[in-house]
Short mmCIF file of C-alpha atoms in Angstrom, two decimals:
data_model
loop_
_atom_site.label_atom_id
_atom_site.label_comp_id
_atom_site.label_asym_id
_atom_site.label_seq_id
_atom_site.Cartn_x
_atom_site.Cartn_y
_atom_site.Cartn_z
CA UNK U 1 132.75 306.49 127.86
CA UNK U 2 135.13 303.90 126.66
CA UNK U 3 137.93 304.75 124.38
CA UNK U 4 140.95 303.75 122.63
CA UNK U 5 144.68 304.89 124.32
CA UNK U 6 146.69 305.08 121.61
CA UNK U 7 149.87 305.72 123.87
CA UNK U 8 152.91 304.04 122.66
CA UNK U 9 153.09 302.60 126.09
CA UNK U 10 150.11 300.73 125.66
CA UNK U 11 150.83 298.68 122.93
CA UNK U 12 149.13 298.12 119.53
CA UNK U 13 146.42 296.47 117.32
CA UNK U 14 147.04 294.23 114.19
CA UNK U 15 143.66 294.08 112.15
CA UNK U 16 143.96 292.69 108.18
CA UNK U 17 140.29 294.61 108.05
CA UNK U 18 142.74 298.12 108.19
CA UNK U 19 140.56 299.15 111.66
CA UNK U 20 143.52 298.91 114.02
CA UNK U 21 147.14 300.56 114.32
CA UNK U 22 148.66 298.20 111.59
CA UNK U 23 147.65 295.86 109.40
CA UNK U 24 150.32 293.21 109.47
CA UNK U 25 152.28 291.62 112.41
CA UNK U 26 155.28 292.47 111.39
CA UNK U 27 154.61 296.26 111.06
CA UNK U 28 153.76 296.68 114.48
CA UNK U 29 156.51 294.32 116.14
CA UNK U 30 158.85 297.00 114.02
CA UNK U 31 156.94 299.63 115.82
CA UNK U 32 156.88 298.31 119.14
CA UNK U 33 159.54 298.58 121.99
CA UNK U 34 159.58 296.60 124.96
CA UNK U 35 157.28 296.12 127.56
CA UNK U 36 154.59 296.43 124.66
CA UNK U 37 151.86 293.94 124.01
CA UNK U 38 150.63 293.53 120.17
CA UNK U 39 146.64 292.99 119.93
CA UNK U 40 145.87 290.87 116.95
CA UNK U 41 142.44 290.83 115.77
CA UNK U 42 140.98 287.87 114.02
CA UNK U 43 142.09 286.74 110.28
CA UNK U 44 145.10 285.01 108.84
CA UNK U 45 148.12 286.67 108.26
CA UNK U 46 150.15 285.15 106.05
CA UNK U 47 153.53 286.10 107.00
CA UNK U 48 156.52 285.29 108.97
CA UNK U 49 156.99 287.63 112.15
CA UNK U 50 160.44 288.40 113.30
CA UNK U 51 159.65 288.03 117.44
CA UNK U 52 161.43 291.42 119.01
CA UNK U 53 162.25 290.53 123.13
CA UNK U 54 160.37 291.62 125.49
CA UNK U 55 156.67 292.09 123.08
CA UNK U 56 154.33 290.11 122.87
CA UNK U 57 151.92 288.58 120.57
CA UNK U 58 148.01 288.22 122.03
CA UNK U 59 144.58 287.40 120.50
CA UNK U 60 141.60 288.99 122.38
CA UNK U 61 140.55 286.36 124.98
CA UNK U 62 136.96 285.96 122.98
CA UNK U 63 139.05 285.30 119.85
CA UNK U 64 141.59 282.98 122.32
CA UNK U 65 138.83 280.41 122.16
CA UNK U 66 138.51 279.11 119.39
CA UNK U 67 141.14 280.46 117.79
CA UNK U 68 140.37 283.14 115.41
CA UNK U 69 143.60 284.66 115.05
CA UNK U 70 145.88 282.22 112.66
CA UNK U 71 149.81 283.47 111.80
CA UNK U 72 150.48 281.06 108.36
CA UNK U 73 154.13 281.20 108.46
CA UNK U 74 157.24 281.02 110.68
CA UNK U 75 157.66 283.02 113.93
CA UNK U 76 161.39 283.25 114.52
CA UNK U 77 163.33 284.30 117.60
CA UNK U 78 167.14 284.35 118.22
CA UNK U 79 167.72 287.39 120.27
CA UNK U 80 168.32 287.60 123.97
CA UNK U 81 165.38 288.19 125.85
CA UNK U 82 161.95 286.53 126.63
CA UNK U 83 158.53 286.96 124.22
CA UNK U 84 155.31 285.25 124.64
CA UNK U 85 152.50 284.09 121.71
CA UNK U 86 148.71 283.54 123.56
CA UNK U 87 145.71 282.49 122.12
CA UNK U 88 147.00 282.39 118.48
CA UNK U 89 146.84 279.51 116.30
CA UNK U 90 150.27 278.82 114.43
CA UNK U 91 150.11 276.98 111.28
CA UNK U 92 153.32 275.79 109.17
CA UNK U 93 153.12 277.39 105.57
CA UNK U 94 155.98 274.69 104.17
CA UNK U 95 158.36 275.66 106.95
CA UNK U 96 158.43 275.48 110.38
CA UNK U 97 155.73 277.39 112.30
CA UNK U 98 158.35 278.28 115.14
CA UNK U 99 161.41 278.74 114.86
CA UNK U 100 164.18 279.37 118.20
CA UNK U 101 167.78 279.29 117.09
CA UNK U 102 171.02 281.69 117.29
CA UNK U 103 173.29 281.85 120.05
CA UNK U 104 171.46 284.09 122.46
CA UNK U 105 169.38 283.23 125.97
CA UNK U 106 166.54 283.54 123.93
CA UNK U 107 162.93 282.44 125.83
CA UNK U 108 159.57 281.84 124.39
CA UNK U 109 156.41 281.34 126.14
CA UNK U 110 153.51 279.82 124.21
CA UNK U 111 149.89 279.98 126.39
CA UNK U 112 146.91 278.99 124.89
CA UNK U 113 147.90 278.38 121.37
CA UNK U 114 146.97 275.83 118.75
CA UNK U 115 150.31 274.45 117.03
CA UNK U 116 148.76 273.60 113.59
CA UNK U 117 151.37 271.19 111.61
CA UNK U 118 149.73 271.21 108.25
CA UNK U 119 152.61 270.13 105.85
CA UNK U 120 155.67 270.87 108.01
CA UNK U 121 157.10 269.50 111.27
CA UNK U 122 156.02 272.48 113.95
CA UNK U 123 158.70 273.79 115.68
CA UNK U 124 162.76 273.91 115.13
CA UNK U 125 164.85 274.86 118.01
CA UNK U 126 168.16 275.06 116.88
CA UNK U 127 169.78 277.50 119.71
CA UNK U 128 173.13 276.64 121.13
CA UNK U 129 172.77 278.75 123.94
CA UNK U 130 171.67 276.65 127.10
CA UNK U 131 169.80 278.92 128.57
CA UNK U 132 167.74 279.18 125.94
CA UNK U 133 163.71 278.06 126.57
CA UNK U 134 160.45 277.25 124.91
CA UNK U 135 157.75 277.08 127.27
CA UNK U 136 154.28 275.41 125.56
CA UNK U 137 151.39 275.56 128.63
CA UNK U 138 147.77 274.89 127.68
CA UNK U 139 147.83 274.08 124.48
CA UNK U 140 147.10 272.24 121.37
CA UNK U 141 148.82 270.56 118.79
CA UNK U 142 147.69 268.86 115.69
CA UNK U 143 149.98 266.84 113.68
CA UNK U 144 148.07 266.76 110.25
CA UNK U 145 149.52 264.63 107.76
CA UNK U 146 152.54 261.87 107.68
CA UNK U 147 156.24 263.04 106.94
CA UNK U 148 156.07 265.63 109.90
CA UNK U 149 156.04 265.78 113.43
CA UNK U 150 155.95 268.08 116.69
CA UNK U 151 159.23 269.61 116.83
CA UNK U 152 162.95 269.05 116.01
CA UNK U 153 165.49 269.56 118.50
CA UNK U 154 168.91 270.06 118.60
CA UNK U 155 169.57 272.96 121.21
CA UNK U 156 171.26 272.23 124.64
CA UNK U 157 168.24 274.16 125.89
CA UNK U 158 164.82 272.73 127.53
CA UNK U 159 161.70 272.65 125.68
CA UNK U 160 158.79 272.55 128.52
CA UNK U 161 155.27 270.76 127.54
CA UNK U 162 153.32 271.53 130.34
CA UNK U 163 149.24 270.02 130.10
CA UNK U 164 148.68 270.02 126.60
CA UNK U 165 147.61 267.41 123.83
CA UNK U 166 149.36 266.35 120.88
CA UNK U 167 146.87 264.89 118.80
CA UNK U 168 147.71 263.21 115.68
CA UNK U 169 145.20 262.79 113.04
CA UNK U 170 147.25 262.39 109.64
CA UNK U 171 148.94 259.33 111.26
CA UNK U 172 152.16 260.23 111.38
CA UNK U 173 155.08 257.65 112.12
CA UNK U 174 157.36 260.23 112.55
CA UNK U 175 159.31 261.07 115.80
CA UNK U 176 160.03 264.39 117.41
CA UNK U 177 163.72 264.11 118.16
CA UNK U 178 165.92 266.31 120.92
CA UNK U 179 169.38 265.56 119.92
CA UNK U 180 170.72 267.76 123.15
CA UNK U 181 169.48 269.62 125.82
CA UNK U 182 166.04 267.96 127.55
CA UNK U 183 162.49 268.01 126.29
CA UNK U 184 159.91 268.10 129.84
CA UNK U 185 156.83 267.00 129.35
CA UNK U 186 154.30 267.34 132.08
CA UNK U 187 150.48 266.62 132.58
CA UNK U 188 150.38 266.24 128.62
CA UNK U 189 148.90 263.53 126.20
CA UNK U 190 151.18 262.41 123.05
CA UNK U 191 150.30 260.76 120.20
CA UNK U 192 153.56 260.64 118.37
CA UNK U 193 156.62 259.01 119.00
CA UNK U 194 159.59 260.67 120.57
CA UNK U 195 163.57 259.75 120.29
CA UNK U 196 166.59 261.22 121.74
CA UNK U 197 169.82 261.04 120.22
CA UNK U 198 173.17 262.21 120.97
CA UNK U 199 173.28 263.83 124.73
CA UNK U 200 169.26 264.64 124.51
CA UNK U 201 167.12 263.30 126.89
CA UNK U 202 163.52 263.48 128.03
CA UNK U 203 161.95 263.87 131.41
CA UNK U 204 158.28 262.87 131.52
CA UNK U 205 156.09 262.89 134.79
CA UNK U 206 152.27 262.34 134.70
CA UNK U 207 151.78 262.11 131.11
CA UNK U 208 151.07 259.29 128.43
CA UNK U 209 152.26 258.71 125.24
CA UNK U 210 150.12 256.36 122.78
CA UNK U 211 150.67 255.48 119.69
CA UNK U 212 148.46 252.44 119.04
CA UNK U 213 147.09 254.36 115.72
CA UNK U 214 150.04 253.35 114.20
CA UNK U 215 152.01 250.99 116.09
CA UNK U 216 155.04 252.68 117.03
CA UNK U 217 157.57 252.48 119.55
CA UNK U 218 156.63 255.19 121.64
CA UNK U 219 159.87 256.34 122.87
CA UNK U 220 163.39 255.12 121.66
CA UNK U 221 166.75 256.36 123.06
CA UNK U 222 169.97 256.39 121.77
CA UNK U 223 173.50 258.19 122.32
CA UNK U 224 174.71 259.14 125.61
CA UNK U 225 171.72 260.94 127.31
CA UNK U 226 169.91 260.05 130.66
CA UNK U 227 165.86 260.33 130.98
CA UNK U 228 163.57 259.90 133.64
CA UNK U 229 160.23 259.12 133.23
CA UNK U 230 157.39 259.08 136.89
CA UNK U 231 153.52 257.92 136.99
CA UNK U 232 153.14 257.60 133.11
CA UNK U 233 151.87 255.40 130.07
CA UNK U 234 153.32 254.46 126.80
CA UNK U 235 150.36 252.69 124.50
CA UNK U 236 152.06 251.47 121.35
CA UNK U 237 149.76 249.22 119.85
CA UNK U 238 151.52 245.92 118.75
CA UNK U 239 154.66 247.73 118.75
CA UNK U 240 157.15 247.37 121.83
CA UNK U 241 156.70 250.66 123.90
CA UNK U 242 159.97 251.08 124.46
CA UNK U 243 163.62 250.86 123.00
CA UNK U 244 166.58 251.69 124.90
CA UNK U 245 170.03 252.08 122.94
CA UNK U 246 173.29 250.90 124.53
CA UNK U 247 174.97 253.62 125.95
CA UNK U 248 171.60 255.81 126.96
CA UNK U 249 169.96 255.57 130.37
CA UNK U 250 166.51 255.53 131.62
#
């Protein structure tokens, strides 16, 4: 006979419906200690999670899918320690939809998620510490309207896009910058532009970038940084596909 553990070693459910162990995010990240996993069961919660280290944030793999589970609002993180988001759908509320900033080593881990950018550039990493991470693998993003774009970057910390797609359907022209640190992108397909500026860089291998929908430069550097880019394509439509700044190297 199956039934529910309801150890505080186990970990807890998030339903909105009131048939789990809380019925807000929040309220069970406050409840949780380390080593914990949070279920969330489908709905939107319309709220803006403080991430705790070491719990994380999981739809039910069914729910992973398609996804049924949606957080409207900002996730924030700026404590020392790793968390990881799967199978969620984030989705900016008028502010960022992740935000990574502080001091601290803090890492985040985002598997399986779709990175909805509604009416707000996605992601903000703002943390000066340099060993500081976000990690997006398998996933989604869906840059919704103009004005906004993937993420903004001005940590000495790597952000890691490993095989995902950034799609781009509200035609934005704007870039995601990294104004320090090094953005990798991997086995990925981007369909917005990207800059560095300052000591950023980027280091692309086996990827494309292609913005022909709205013939931009697809990757422009500037400042003092050095990127590498292996085996990949920039489309940019009648726009030139590159621009290198004096002073930058690629």
């Amino acid at each position: 006979m199956g039934y529910r553990d309801y150890s505080t070693a186990k970990g807890h459910i998030v339903d909105s419906t009131n048939h789990g162990d809380f019925t807000s995010i929040q309220a069970a990240i406050n409840a949780a200690s380390a080593g914990q996993t949070i279920f969330i069961r489908p709905g939107t919660y319309v709220e803006n999670p403080v991430l705790k280290a070491g719990v994380d944030l999981v739809a039910f793999i069914t729910d992973a899918d398609i996804p049924n589970v949606i957080i409207q609002g900002q996730c924030s993180f700026a404590a020392a320690g790793t968390v990881g988001i799967s199978g969620i759908q984030l989705t900016t509320n008028n502010n960022f939809c992740l935000l990574v900033s502080g001091s601290s080593a803090s890492i985040v881990y985002l598997s399986d998620c779709f990175i909805n950018a509604t009416n707000n550039t996605a992601i903000s990493y703002t943390s000066s510490s340099a060993s500081s991470q976000i990690n997006i693998t398998d996933s989604v993003v869906n840059i919704a309207t103009t004005g906004i774009s993937f993420f903004s970057k001005t940590s000495t910390g790597i952000l890691f896009l490993r095989y995902c797609s950034v799609f781009n359907p509200g035609n934005s022209t704007t870039a995601s910058n990294t104004s320090a640190g090094t953005v990798v992108v991997s086995y990925s397909g981007v369909a917005i532009p990207l800059t560095t500026s300052s000591s950023g860089s980027i280091s692309m291998t086996s990827s494309n970038i292609n913005t022909s929908a709205t013939n931009t430069t697809c990757l422009t550097t500037a400042g003092t940084g050095s990127s590498t880019i292996d085996y990949s394509d920039f489309i940019s439509g009648t726009a030139s596909a590159l621009s290198i700044g004096s002073g930058t190297t690629l």
